[in-house]
Every structure is written in structure tokens, then in C-alpha cells.
GROMACS .gro file of C-alpha atoms in nm:
model
  501
    1MET     CA    1   6.686   8.238  20.645
    2HIS     CA    2   6.830   7.900  20.569
    3TYR     CA    3   6.647   7.907  20.236
    4ARG     CA    4   6.793   8.241  20.135
    5LYS     CA    5   7.149   8.130  20.204
    6LYS     CA    6   7.092   7.830  19.987
    7TRP     CA    7   6.961   8.039  19.695
    8LEU     CA    8   7.257   8.279  19.710
    9LYS     CA    9   7.490   7.989  19.712
   10GLY     CA   10   7.334   7.850  19.393
   11LEU     CA   11   7.340   8.184  19.215
   12ALA     CA   12   7.715   8.221  19.286
   13GLY     CA   13   7.768   7.882  19.134
   14LEU     CA   14   7.593   7.980  18.810
   15VAL     CA   15   7.797   8.295  18.776
   16ILE     CA   16   8.121   8.091  18.830
   17LEU     CA   17   7.998   7.843  18.569
   18GLN     CA   18   7.911   8.113  18.312
   19PHE     CA   19   8.255   8.272  18.365
   20LEU     CA   20   8.427   7.943  18.314
   21LEU     CA   21   8.227   7.885  17.991
   22LEU     CA   22   8.312   8.227  17.851
   23SER     CA   23   8.675   8.184  17.941
   24SER     CA   24   8.676   7.857  17.760
   25LEU     CA   25   8.516   8.006  17.444
   26LYS     CA   26   8.771   8.296  17.436
   27ALA     CA   27   9.059   8.066  17.459
   28GLN     CA   28   8.943   7.875  17.145
   29PRO     CA   29   9.097   8.025  16.804
   30ASP     CA   30   8.875   8.167  16.515
   31THR     CA   31   8.930   7.949  16.205
   32ILE     CA   32   8.633   8.049  16.003
   33LYS     CA   33   8.738   8.192  15.661
   34PRO     CA   34   8.568   8.512  15.547
   35LEU     CA   35   8.368   8.506  15.221
   36SER     CA   36   8.549   8.615  14.905
   37PRO     CA   37   8.498   8.955  14.755
   38ARG     CA   38   8.379   8.975  14.390
   39LEU     CA   39   8.615   9.145  14.146
   40LEU     CA   40   8.438   9.377  13.902
   41LEU     CA   41   8.704   9.561  13.700
   42ALA     CA   42   9.075   9.570  13.610
   43ASP     CA   43   9.125   9.906  13.435
   44VAL     CA   44   9.467  10.006  13.313
   45ILE     CA   45   9.546  10.370  13.340
   46PRO     CA   46   9.673  10.444  12.981
   47GLY     CA   47  10.032  10.545  12.959
   48THR     CA   48  10.112  10.416  13.316
   49ASP     CA   49  10.190  10.089  13.484
   50SER     CA   50   9.891  10.138  13.721
   51VAL     CA   51   9.574   9.927  13.725
   52GLN     CA   52   9.253  10.043  13.896
   53LEU     CA   53   9.075   9.748  14.053
   54CYS     CA   54   8.711   9.769  14.163
   55TRP     CA   55   8.528   9.497  14.360
   56GLU     CA   56   8.224   9.420  14.579
   57ARG     CA   57   8.338   9.388  14.942
   58SER     CA   58   8.323   9.051  15.119
   59PRO     CA   59   7.993   9.000  15.311
   60SER     CA   60   8.185   8.880  15.615
   61GLN     CA   61   8.174   9.137  15.899
   62ASP     CA   62   8.522   9.090  16.048
   63VAL     CA   63   8.723   9.165  15.733
   64GLU     CA   64   9.008   9.400  15.793
   65LEU     CA   65   9.193   9.418  15.465
   66TYR     CA   66   9.219   9.297  15.104
   67VAL     CA   67   9.529   9.151  14.932
   68VAL     CA   68   9.566   9.183  14.556
   69TYR     CA   69   9.721   8.888  14.369
   70TYR     CA   70   9.841   8.883  14.009
   71GLY     CA   71   9.907   8.586  13.779
   72ALA     CA   72  10.277   8.520  13.739
   73SER     CA   73  10.459   8.237  13.563
   74VAL     CA   74  10.497   8.056  13.899
   75GLY     CA   75  10.134   8.099  14.008
   76TRP     CA   76   9.954   8.372  14.196
   77ARG     CA   77  10.171   8.626  14.369
   78PRO     CA   78  10.074   8.916  14.598
   79ALA     CA   79  10.097   9.258  14.432
   80ASP     CA   80   9.972   9.498  14.695
   81THR     CA   81   9.742   9.527  15.000
   82SER     CA   82   9.446   9.753  15.065
   83PHE     CA   83   9.437   9.805  15.446
   84SER     CA   84   9.076   9.910  15.482
   85ALA     CA   85   8.784   9.685  15.513
   86LEU     CA   86   8.573   9.957  15.355
   87ASP     CA   87   8.769   9.980  15.039
   88SER     CA   88   8.603   9.871  14.707
   89ALA     CA   89   8.864  10.016  14.475
   90TYR     CA   90   9.236  10.027  14.481
   91ARG     CA   91   9.516  10.128  14.236
   92VAL     CA   92   9.796   9.884  14.190
   93LYS     CA   93  10.131   9.959  14.026
   94LEU     CA   94  10.268   9.670  13.819
   95SER     CA   95  10.513   9.717  13.528
   96ASP     CA   96  10.391   9.388  13.366
   97VAL     CA   97  10.074   9.558  13.243
   98ARG     CA   98  10.276   9.746  12.982
   99PHE     CA   99  10.396   9.423  12.817
  100ARG     CA  100  10.125   9.160  12.864
  101ALA     CA  101   9.773   9.088  12.971
  102VAL     CA  102   9.778   9.051  13.353
  103SER     CA  103   9.516   8.859  13.561
  104PHE     CA  104   9.417   8.980  13.906
  105ARG     CA  105   9.234   8.823  14.198
  106LEU     CA  106   9.148   8.937  14.554
  107VAL     CA  107   9.162   8.777  14.898
  108ALA     CA  108   8.979   8.915  15.200
  109VAL     CA  109   9.156   8.884  15.536
  110ASP     CA  110   8.970   8.898  15.865
  111SER     CA  111   9.079   9.017  16.210
  112SER     CA  112   9.203   8.667  16.299
  113GLY     CA  113   9.417   8.651  15.984
  114ASN     CA  114   9.190   8.413  15.805
  115ASN     CA  115   9.209   8.440  15.422
  116SER     CA  116   8.902   8.408  15.204
  117PRO     CA  117   8.925   8.191  14.887
  118LEU     CA  118   9.069   8.365  14.589
  119SER     CA  119   8.810   8.572  14.412
  120ASN     CA  120   8.704   8.553  14.054
  121ILE     CA  121   8.958   8.662  13.787
  122HIS     CA  122   8.969   8.977  13.580
  123THR     CA  123   9.249   9.010  13.315
  124THR     CA  124   9.360   9.338  13.172
  125CYS     CA  125   9.324   9.402  12.801
  126TYR     CA  126   9.665   9.411  12.629
  127LEU     CA  127   9.716   9.609  12.311
  128SER     CA  128  10.008   9.582  12.069
  129ALA     CA  129  10.068   9.807  11.762
  130GLU     CA  130  10.284   9.782  11.454
  131PHE     CA  131  10.346  10.044  11.190
  132ASP     CA  132  10.325   9.961  10.817
  133SER     CA  133  10.531  10.219  10.627
  134CYS     CA  134  10.397  10.088  10.296
  135THR     CA  135  10.037  10.179  10.372
  136VAL     CA  136  10.120  10.437  10.642
  137THR     CA  137   9.885  10.263  10.881
  138ALA     CA  138   9.904  10.127  11.230
  139GLY     CA  139   9.792   9.760  11.278
  140LEU     CA  140   9.645   9.699  11.624
  141VAL     CA  141   9.585   9.367  11.799
  142TRP     CA  142   9.437   9.334  12.147
  143THR     CA  143   9.351   9.043  12.380
  144GLY     CA  144   8.993   9.152  12.466
  145TYR     CA  145   8.846   9.156  12.811
  146PRO     CA  146   8.775   8.791  12.888
  147ALA     CA  147   8.577   8.848  13.205
  148TRP     CA  148   8.295   8.995  13.005
  149PRO     CA  149   8.110   8.786  12.733
  150ASP     CA  150   8.144   8.908  12.375
  151ASP     CA  151   7.773   8.993  12.360
  152SER     CA  152   7.799   9.226  12.657
  153VAL     CA  153   8.093   9.442  12.546
  154HIS     CA  154   8.191   9.683  12.266
  155TYR     CA  155   8.539   9.811  12.194
  156THR     CA  156   8.658  10.162  12.097
  157VAL     CA  157   9.011  10.230  11.983
  158MET     CA  158   9.138  10.571  12.098
  159LYS     CA  159   9.411  10.731  11.883
  160SER     CA  160   9.609  11.036  12.002
  161TYR     CA  161   9.870  11.278  11.893
  162GLY     CA  162   9.951  11.435  12.224
  163SER     CA  163   9.646  11.521  12.431
  164ASN     CA  164   9.391  11.504  12.141
  165ARG     CA  165   9.211  11.173  12.138
  166ILE     CA  166   9.032  11.045  11.829
  167PRO     CA  167   8.791  10.755  11.879
  168SER     CA  168   8.732  10.475  11.629
  169PRO     CA  169   8.379  10.355  11.546
  170SER     CA  170   8.229  10.120  11.799
  171LEU     CA  171   8.354   9.757  11.742
  172GLN     CA  172   8.175   9.437  11.823
  173GLY     CA  173   8.276   9.229  12.126
  174ASN     CA  174   8.445   8.960  11.916
  175ALA     CA  175   8.677   9.224  11.750
  176GLY     CA  176   9.043   9.198  11.828
  177THR     CA  177   9.209   9.390  11.547
  178TRP     CA  178   9.193   9.732  11.383
  179SER     CA  179   9.392   9.922  11.124
  180ASP     CA  180   9.406  10.295  11.115
  181THR     CA  181   9.578  10.550  10.889
  182VAL     CA  182   9.835  10.763  11.080
  183SER     CA  183  10.016  11.086  10.999
  184ARG     CA  184  10.364  11.057  10.859
  185ASN     CA  185  10.668  11.098  11.083
  186ARG     CA  186  10.482  11.153  11.415
  187ARG     CA  187  10.449  10.978  11.739
  188VAL     CA  188  10.104  10.830  11.779
  189CYS     CA  189   9.959  10.635  12.070
  190PHE     CA  190   9.660  10.403  12.102
  191TYR     CA  191   9.465  10.234  12.375
  192VAL     CA  192   9.142  10.030  12.373
  193GLU     CA  193   8.832  10.088  12.581
  194ALA     CA  194   8.612   9.789  12.654
  195ARG     CA  195   8.265   9.917  12.739
  196HIS     CA  196   8.031   9.683  12.926
  197THR     CA  197   7.662   9.708  12.885
  198GLY     CA  198   7.634   9.748  13.257
  199GLY     CA  199   7.825  10.075  13.245
  200LEU     CA  200   8.178   9.979  13.336
  201THR     CA  201   8.478  10.061  13.117
  202ALA     CA  202   8.807   9.876  13.116
  203ARG     CA  203   9.100  10.018  12.930
  204SER     CA  204   9.412   9.858  12.792
  205ASN     CA  205   9.774   9.957  12.818
  206MET     CA  206   9.885  10.240  12.583
  207ALA     CA  207  10.082  10.132  12.274
  208CYS     CA  208  10.286  10.401  12.102
  209LEU     CA  209  10.482  10.407  11.774
  210TYR     CA  210  10.660  10.651  11.551
  211SER     CA  211  10.533  10.656  11.195
  212HIS     CA  212  10.864  10.690  11.021
  213VAL     CA  213  10.840  10.730  10.642
  214LEU     CA  214  11.120  10.843  10.419
  215PRO     CA  215  11.039  11.198  10.314
  216GLN     CA  216  10.909  11.197   9.959
  217PRO     CA  217  10.971  11.496   9.715
  218SER     CA  218  10.699  11.750   9.727
  219TRP     CA  219  10.687  11.779   9.350
  220MET     CA  220  10.829  11.625   9.026
  221ASN     CA  221  10.807  11.804   8.692
  222ALA     CA  222  10.796  11.609   8.367
  223ASP     CA  223  10.991  11.841   8.142
  224TYR     CA  224  10.955  11.671   7.806
  225ALA     CA  225  10.921  11.353   7.611
  226SER     CA  226  11.120  11.418   7.289
  227VAL     CA  227  11.140  11.182   6.985
  228THR     CA  228  11.477  11.132   6.824
  229SER     CA  229  11.550  11.056   6.459
  230GLU     CA  230  11.634  10.697   6.559
  231GLY     CA  231  11.283  10.640   6.696
  232LYS     CA  232  11.375  10.671   7.062
  233VAL     CA  233  11.208  10.897   7.323
  234LEU     CA  234  11.429  11.111   7.550
  235LEU     CA  235  11.274  11.199   7.882
  236SER     CA  236  11.355  11.464   8.138
  237PHE     CA  237  11.220  11.514   8.491
  238HIS     CA  238  11.313  11.768   8.758
  239ILE     CA  239  11.269  11.655   9.122
  240SER     CA  240  11.234  11.881   9.433
  241SER     CA  241  11.518  11.859   9.681
  242ASP     CA  242  11.305  11.839   9.998
  243GLY     CA  243  11.270  11.461   9.970
  244ASP     CA  244  11.508  11.184  10.063
  245SER     CA  245  11.692  10.939   9.836
  246VAL     CA  246  11.404  10.731   9.718
  247ASN     CA  247  11.304  10.486   9.446
  248TYR     CA  248  11.114  10.594   9.129
  249LEU     CA  249  10.913  10.404   8.877
  250LEU     CA  250  10.877  10.518   8.516
  251TYR     CA  251  10.547  10.434   8.346
  252ARG     CA  252  10.435  10.451   7.977
  253SER     CA  253  10.088  10.430   7.837
  254PRO     CA  254   9.913  10.523   7.514
  255ALA     CA  255   9.831  10.893   7.529
  256GLY     CA  256   9.476  10.825   7.422
  257GLY     CA  257   9.417  10.584   7.711
  258GLY     CA  258   9.510  10.223   7.765
  259ALA     CA  259   9.714   9.993   7.991
  260GLU     CA  260  10.006  10.140   8.180
  261THR     CA  261  10.342   9.969   8.146
  262GLU     CA  262  10.620   9.987   8.404
  263LEU     CA  263  10.936  10.059   8.214
  264ARG     CA  264  11.210  10.100   8.476
  265GLN     CA  265  11.300  10.158   8.842
  266PHE     CA  266  11.545  10.424   8.952
  267SER     CA  267  11.727  10.491   9.276
  268TRP     CA  268  11.783  10.862   9.275
  269PRO     CA  269  11.917  11.119   9.528
  270ALA     CA  270  11.707  11.408   9.641
  271GLY     CA  271  11.672  11.689   9.388
  272GLY     CA  272  11.815  11.741   9.043
  273GLN     CA  273  11.729  11.628   8.692
  274LEU     CA  274  11.659  11.268   8.609
  275GLN     CA  275  11.690  11.169   8.240
  276ALA     CA  276  11.585  10.848   8.078
  277GLU     CA  277  11.541  10.689   7.737
  278ASP     CA  278  11.274  10.463   7.593
  279THR     CA  279  11.211  10.282   7.267
  280PRO     CA  280  10.837  10.261   7.233
  281PRO     CA  281  10.655  10.042   6.981
  282GLY     CA  282  10.635  10.323   6.717
  283THR     CA  283  10.660  10.700   6.744
  284ASP     CA  284  10.390  10.772   6.489
  285ARG     CA  285  10.141  10.767   6.773
  286PRO     CA  286  10.164  10.964   7.106
  287TRP     CA  287  10.278  10.814   7.430
  288LYS     CA  288  10.236  10.935   7.782
  289TYR     CA  289  10.513  10.907   8.044
  290VAL     CA  290  10.480  10.954   8.421
  291LEU     CA  291  10.746  10.932   8.690
  292ALA     CA  292  10.631  10.828   9.038
  293SER     CA  293  10.818  10.805   9.367
  294VAL     CA  294  10.748  10.479   9.553
  295ASN     CA  295  10.809  10.347   9.906
  296ALA     CA  296  10.979  10.023  10.000
  297CYS     CA  297  10.670   9.827   9.899
  298ARG     CA  298  10.654   9.997   9.555
  299SER     CA  299  10.341  10.189   9.649
  300VAL     CA  300  10.317  10.516   9.461
  301GLN     CA  301  10.357  10.820   9.682
  302VAL     CA  302  10.408  11.120   9.453
  303SER     CA  303  10.356  11.134   9.073
  304SER     CA  304  10.479  11.382   8.815
  305ASN     CA  305  10.272  11.559   8.557
  306PRO     CA  306  10.249  11.351   8.232
  307ALA     CA  307  10.493  11.408   7.950
  308THR     CA  308  10.341  11.328   7.607
  309THR     CA  309  10.525  11.275   7.283
  310VAL     CA  310  10.419  11.472   6.978
  311ALA     CA  311  10.314  11.241   6.697
  312LEU     CA  312  10.328  11.404   6.355
  313THR     CA  313  10.153  11.288   6.038
  314VAL     CA  314  10.212  11.436   5.688
  315SER     CA  315  10.004  11.373   5.378
  316GLY     CA  316  10.087  11.481   5.027
  317LYS     CA  317   9.788  11.642   4.851
  318GLN     CA  318   9.729  11.843   4.535
  319GLY     CA  319   9.775  12.163   4.733
  320GLY     CA  320  10.088  12.073   4.913
  321ALA     CA  321  10.215  11.897   5.232
  322PHE     CA  322   9.940  11.880   5.502
  323LEU     CA  323  10.077  11.837   5.863
  324SER     CA  324   9.884  11.747   6.178
  325TRP     CA  325   9.993  11.651   6.528
  326ASN     CA  326   9.871  11.609   6.882
  327PRO     CA  327   9.950  11.871   7.142
  328PRO     CA  328  10.198  11.760   7.406
  329TYR     CA  329   9.948  11.720   7.699
  330GLY     CA  330  10.115  11.771   8.036
  331TYR     CA  331  10.314  12.096   8.010
  332ARG     CA  332  10.231  12.270   8.340
  333ALA     CA  333  10.242  12.611   8.170
  334GLY     CA  334  10.074  12.484   7.850
  335THR     CA  335  10.225  12.497   7.501
  336GLY     CA  336  10.372  12.825   7.380
  337GLU     CA  337  10.438  12.752   7.010
  338TYR     CA  338  10.504  12.494   6.750
  339ALA     CA  339  10.799  12.543   6.519
  340ILE     CA  340  10.770  12.366   6.181
  341TYR     CA  341  11.080  12.226   6.020
  342ARG     CA  342  11.131  12.067   5.673
  343VAL     CA  343  11.410  11.809   5.668
  344SER     CA  344  11.659  11.866   5.381
  345SER     CA  345  11.802  11.580   5.185
  346GLU     CA  346  12.124  11.622   5.390
  347GLY     CA  347  11.928  11.581   5.709
  348SER     CA  348  11.946  11.943   5.827
  349TYR     CA  349  11.636  12.128   5.957
  350ILE     CA  350  11.492  12.423   5.770
  351ARG     CA  351  11.233  12.622   5.964
  352VAL     CA  352  10.938  12.683   5.742
  353GLY     CA  353  10.670  12.813   5.980
  354THR     CA  354  10.533  12.868   6.327
  355VAL     CA  355  10.190  12.760   6.466
  356TYR     CA  356  10.034  12.874   6.799
  357PRO     CA  357   9.790  12.677   7.010
  358PRO     CA  358   9.528  12.562   6.992
  359ASP     CA  359   9.610  12.503   6.615
  360THR     CA  360   9.783  12.181   6.554
  361THR     CA  361   9.794  12.177   6.166
  362TYR     CA  362  10.009  12.335   5.898
  363VAL     CA  363  10.017  12.340   5.519
  364GLU     CA  364  10.324  12.399   5.301
  365SER     CA  365  10.201  12.467   4.954
  366ARG     CA  366  10.310  12.281   4.646
  367ASP     CA  367  10.428  12.606   4.492
  368VAL     CA  368  10.665  12.664   4.779
  369LEU     CA  369  10.792  12.308   4.754
  370ALA     CA  370  10.861  12.328   4.389
  371GLY     CA  371  11.217  12.401   4.311
  372GLN     CA  372  11.345  12.331   4.658
  373GLY     CA  373  11.556  12.039   4.547
  374ILE     CA  374  11.352  11.794   4.741
  375LYS     CA  375  11.426  11.449   4.631
  376GLY     CA  376  11.175  11.165   4.686
  377ASN     CA  377  10.960  11.233   4.990
  378VAL     CA  378  10.923  11.552   5.172
  379CYS     CA  379  10.977  11.516   5.550
  380TYR     CA  380  10.896  11.740   5.849
  381VAL     CA  381  10.954  11.756   6.221
  382ILE     CA  382  10.776  11.967   6.489
  383ARG     CA  383  10.936  12.146   6.783
  384ALA     CA  384  10.684  12.204   7.062
  385GLU     CA  385  10.793  12.455   7.329
  386GLU     CA  386  10.635  12.505   7.669
  387ALA     CA  387  10.495  12.850   7.743
  388SER     CA  388  10.656  13.059   8.016
  389GLY     CA  389  10.516  13.034   8.365
  390ASN     CA  390  10.606  12.687   8.481
  391PRO     CA  391  10.592  12.702   8.857
  392TYR     CA  392  10.925  12.517   8.893
  393GLY     CA  393  11.123  12.728   8.646
  394VAL     CA  394  11.146  12.461   8.386
  395ARG     CA  395  11.065  12.520   8.015
  396GLY     CA  396  11.016  12.197   7.824
  397VAL     CA  397  11.094  12.147   7.457
  398SER     CA  398  10.972  11.830   7.275
  399TRP     CA  399  11.054  11.723   6.923
  400SER     CA  400  10.813  11.516   6.725
  401ASN     CA  401  10.882  11.213   6.517
  402THR     CA  402  10.997  11.273   6.155
  403ALA     CA  403  10.706  11.223   5.918
  404CYS     CA  404  10.722  11.218   5.539
  405ALA     CA  405  10.486  11.226   5.242
  406GLY     CA  406  10.539  11.134   4.882
  407PHE     CA  407  10.426  11.363   4.594
  408SER     CA  408  10.374  11.278   4.227
  409SER     CA  409  10.688  11.352   4.023
  410ASP     CA  410  10.516  11.625   3.814
  411TYR     CA  411  10.755  11.834   3.616
  412ARG     CA  412  10.750  12.134   3.379
  413MET     CA  413  10.986  12.129   3.069
  414PRO     CA  414  11.042  12.460   2.881
  415ASN     CA  415  11.036  12.449   2.495
  416ALA     CA  416  11.296  12.730   2.450
  417PHE     CA  417  11.568  12.918   2.636
  418THR     CA  418  11.813  13.202   2.574
  419PRO     CA  419  12.162  13.121   2.710
  420ASP     CA  420  12.297  13.473   2.669
  421GLY     CA  421  12.414  13.533   3.028
  422ASP     CA  422  12.155  13.792   3.129
  423GLY     CA  423  12.035  13.578   3.417
  424ILE     CA  424  11.698  13.517   3.264
  425ASN     CA  425  11.613  13.176   3.115
  426ASP     CA  426  11.977  13.098   3.064
  427GLU     CA  427  11.965  12.721   3.131
  428PHE     CA  428  11.749  12.437   3.017
  429GLY     CA  429  11.615  12.141   3.210
  430PRO     CA  430  11.298  11.993   3.373
  431VAL     CA  431  11.152  12.154   3.691
  432PHE     CA  432  11.020  11.888   3.925
  433ASP     CA  433  10.794  11.950   4.210
  434ILE     CA  434  10.968  11.671   4.393
  435LEU     CA  435  11.292  11.534   4.261
  436PRO     CA  436  11.264  11.175   4.125
  437GLY     CA  437  11.448  10.885   4.274
  438LYS     CA  438  11.633  10.807   3.953
  439PHE     CA  439  11.687  11.044   3.665
  440HIS     CA  440  11.864  11.058   3.325
  441LEU     CA  441  11.849  11.334   3.058
  442ILE     CA  442  12.008  11.340   2.708
  443ILE     CA  443  11.999  11.640   2.470
  444SER     CA  444  12.092  11.601   2.099
  445ASP     CA  445  12.120  11.838   1.811
  446ALA     CA  446  11.909  11.801   1.493
  447GLY     CA  447  12.168  11.565   1.346
  448GLY     CA  448  12.146  11.327   1.645
  449ARG     CA  449  12.476  11.430   1.795
  450LYS     CA  450  12.470  11.430   2.180
  451VAL     CA  451  12.544  11.768   2.319
  452PHE     CA  452  12.450  11.718   2.691
  453GLU     CA  453  12.387  11.435   2.939
  454THR     CA  454  12.326  11.422   3.314
  455SER     CA  455  12.193  11.197   3.592
  456ASP     CA  456  12.138  11.482   3.834
  457PRO     CA  457  11.801  11.659   3.799
  458SER     CA  458  11.946  11.970   3.959
  459VAL     CA  459  12.213  12.001   3.683
  460ARG     CA  460  12.089  12.201   3.384
  461TRP     CA  461  12.216  12.259   3.022
  462ASN     CA  462  12.378  12.590   2.965
  463GLY     CA  463  12.345  12.560   2.576
  464ARG     CA  464  12.717  12.469   2.505
  465ASP     CA  465  12.804  12.169   2.304
  466PRO     CA  466  13.106  11.945   2.388
  467GLY     CA  467  13.327  12.187   2.207
  468GLY     CA  468  13.213  12.483   2.415
  469SER     CA  469  13.011  12.645   2.133
  470ILE     CA  470  12.659  12.776   2.160
  471ARG     CA  471  12.461  12.731   1.839
  472ALA     CA  472  12.107  12.848   1.791
  473GLY     CA  473  11.860  12.597   1.658
  474THR     CA  474  11.630  12.312   1.739
  475TYR     CA  475  11.741  12.031   1.980
  476LEU     CA  476  11.584  11.703   2.096
  477TRP     CA  477  11.566  11.588   2.445
  478TYR     CA  478  11.505  11.240   2.599
  479MET     CA  479  11.437  11.188   2.977
  480ARG     CA  480  11.402  10.876   3.193
  481TYR     CA  481  11.308  10.894   3.558
  482THR     CA  482  11.143  10.692   3.841
  483ASP     CA  483  10.820  10.837   3.973
  484GLU     CA  484  10.675  10.832   4.327
  485THR     CA  485  10.539  10.481   4.276
  486GLY     CA  486  10.876  10.342   4.168
  487ARG     CA  487  10.780  10.306   3.806
  488THR     CA  488  11.026  10.409   3.536
  489LYS     CA  489  10.892  10.667   3.288
  490GLU     CA  490  11.038  10.792   2.956
  491GLU     CA  491  10.967  11.125   2.805
  492TYR     CA  492  11.093  11.315   2.496
  493GLY     CA  493  11.045  11.638   2.309
  494SER     CA  494  11.215  11.928   2.135
  495LEU     CA  495  11.338  12.272   2.239
  496VAL     CA  496  11.466  12.583   2.065
  497LEU     CA  497  11.794  12.747   2.159
  498ILE     CA  498  11.759  13.122   2.086
  499LEU     CA  499  12.044  13.360   2.071
  500LYS     CA  500  11.945  13.719   2.103
  501LYS     CA  501  12.098  13.968   1.857
   0.00000   0.00000   0.00000
């Protein structure tokens, strides 16, 4: 009995000792820090200021929550808290992600309030975009996703007009720039997707811009390139009224091909007719002119049809004057007709014929030229008129250069005439195909007395002597003139004046 009491007394002492030990342990605070979580992803939700964070939870068992920190100018600052130990993803709202790359870290907090060390860092990808109105392209620059090595990531640029997204080709991990053509005068947005080989995708902020470009004219019509008698070229262009006030460049090049020369820049309001003048290096060969609207960087936006001068050549041959010319390439409705004009000695135009495309030649016979009072060279000009049907209601008219040809000063001298007033063979004088440059004619009677003299080849002798009498008989004539080569020639002969009974 005594033994049993002793045993019970010892057991009670052990219970008291265990209680005291447990009470002592519970009274001592928990200072052991939980292990850090591992951050896996910082994915910006495009078009918002939200970032989706994903992580591997802390291995520590007593974790109660996670605190999100972001990198600020003064160090790491708390951004938000996930109040569940079971969370491995959380969406944080932070306006900074719209304007810069933002770094994030996590801290695990246990039930005793112990904080884990800061986790690894993940930094958002930041994208900026600029619009180039010269090339109508968007230039994109992004910071990359530094938590992933270059060899483990590829980038895709997503372009969108509204909800429709257009991906770029896949870009290497070391890429940080991209240029893309955009539609004019539209809002366009971009973001970048960083795709890790492990399957995760981190997106950048969304960068938007408006592709403002001055409206260009929808069409420009080159009306004509017309040569003047002074060797200048008059140009006319009609411009649609649906554009803005923009700059234009005028170009000239040889019509048969060759280097293009910029002649002049114009600032012109929308719509209307633009006229210009040029002095090319010679109008005996054709020139092509084009008007182009340009942007602020002088990049051509819209070009007119070409306007081509008509270059005329004339050669004098035995059969007459042979004319040839190039068609005025560029008329939108094609060429309707060519009007042929001979230039008189007074400078007026005499229409002598009409030619229809595709012909570009004309011959005026020597028989027609004879007796026309043409002095020296015979000269021509062509008027090329556009056919009807130009879509912009314009009908171009182009004049060619003036081209001339010399003919031999052949003449015919009659040996008799009858100045009786019947209108037939009443006057005497030479008939030149082409009037000579200089001319002198003297007619004498058989006794050597001068009865007529003139320096005008168009003035003829009517048979009267200085006293006003008309006497039948034989007369002598002497003629001196300058031929087409400039040489002076002398001719003489006799004639018979016949009076009808």
C-alpha cells in the first residue's frame, strides 16, 4: 500500500512538470521567418493599370497572407495584399504600369506576423510608340522582360484597330524595337507579348496613337504641257478638292527616259487649277512633267498623270515640207486630233490640215507652198487636243514648238505676158517656191532704158513704162537674189510684151 502511494505521488509530479514545461514553451514568441515565395510572372492586362502576378507559394506551413511590393523611387513600397495562404495569383492595380516598367516582389507573412525575405524580382515589359507621319509608320520600343533570359523568350507585337488584333512575326528575345505601317487618320493600339519557352506569357502595357496625316488630294490631272513661241513650256494641273492645303513638287524628265529633275515646290490650297512655267533646255525634244503632292518630309503621296510636250520637226524635201512629232503621252482620254498650222511671215497661224491618231506625220506639198508668199524658211506648229472622256472633265490642249525648214529658192520666169487687163497673164515677174532673203529685179527696153525696178519679189511689172505707156516688144530683165544657203545669185533673160488686137 505504501508502495502504491509512492508511485501515484511520483506520477503527479511528472504531470505537473510536463504542464510547467508546456506553459513555458507557449509563453515564448515565434520568431522564425517563413520561406520566400517564388514569383513567376508579372503580366500587364493591356489597356488597364492592372497587373496579374503569379507565384509559387512559400513552403512554410504557417503562412497566412502575401504582401505585394513594387519598386518606387524611394525603394520597395507595398502595393496590395493577398489575404489567403492558398493564393498563387493576384491582380494588382497600379497606375505606374501605364508609364514605366514596374518591378514587383512578394513577401510571405505567417500567423505570428513574421515576414519572409523579399522574393525574386519580376519587372513588367514597358512599351512606347511614336508615329512617323512621313512614312505613316508606328515606331515601337519596349524594355523586354528581364526576368527571362533572351534565349528563352520570343516577342510578338499585337496591333489593333478596335477589337481586331493583328500579330507581328515572332521576334527574337534580344529584340526591342519594331516598325509597322498603320492606316491613316485612325487610332491604333499596340502591346507586346513575351512568350517564355516554359509556356508563360507576359504582356506589356498598351500604347496607343492617332495616325494623323494631312488629307492628300485623291487625284491630280495634268492638263497640258504647251510650248510657247519664246521657248517656254506652260503647264496646267487640276487638283481635287478633297485634300488639305499641302505641298507639291514639280518634276521634269526627258520623255524618252532619263533622270528626273525637281523644278519647284508649291504650297497650294485644296482644289482648283495650278499653273506653272518652265524653260527647258530646248523644246525640239519632248519633255515629261509630273506634279506630286508631298508630306512634311517631302515624301511623294499622290502623283498626277504625265504631261508631255509635243516636239515637232520639219524637213524640206523635193516633194514639200515633211512634218513629224511625238504624241503627247499622258492625256487621260488620249489624243483626239492634231491641227497643223503654217506660220505666216507676219507670225499668224494658218491652219493647213488635220491629222488623227495614231498618225503623227504630215506633208504639205511644194505645189501648195509655191506662190504662198513664203519668205525664207517655212515654219509650222502643231496643236494637239485631248479627246473627250477625261474622267475629271478637263480637255487638254498642247501646242508644239515652232519648227522650220528651208527650201531651195527655185523660181519660174515667164518669157512673155499680155497686160491687157483680162486677168490672165497680165503681170510679169518671177514665181519663187520660197521667197528669197534678198531680191532685186530690173527690166529694160531694147534700148537699155530702165522701165521697172523692185526689191520686193511679190511686186510684179504691169507692162507700163515710167511714162505710163504700154508698148509691145522685147524687153530684157536682170535679177539678183540670195538663195537658201545665203549665196547671192544673178540671173538675166528676155521677155516679150504682147498686146492683143
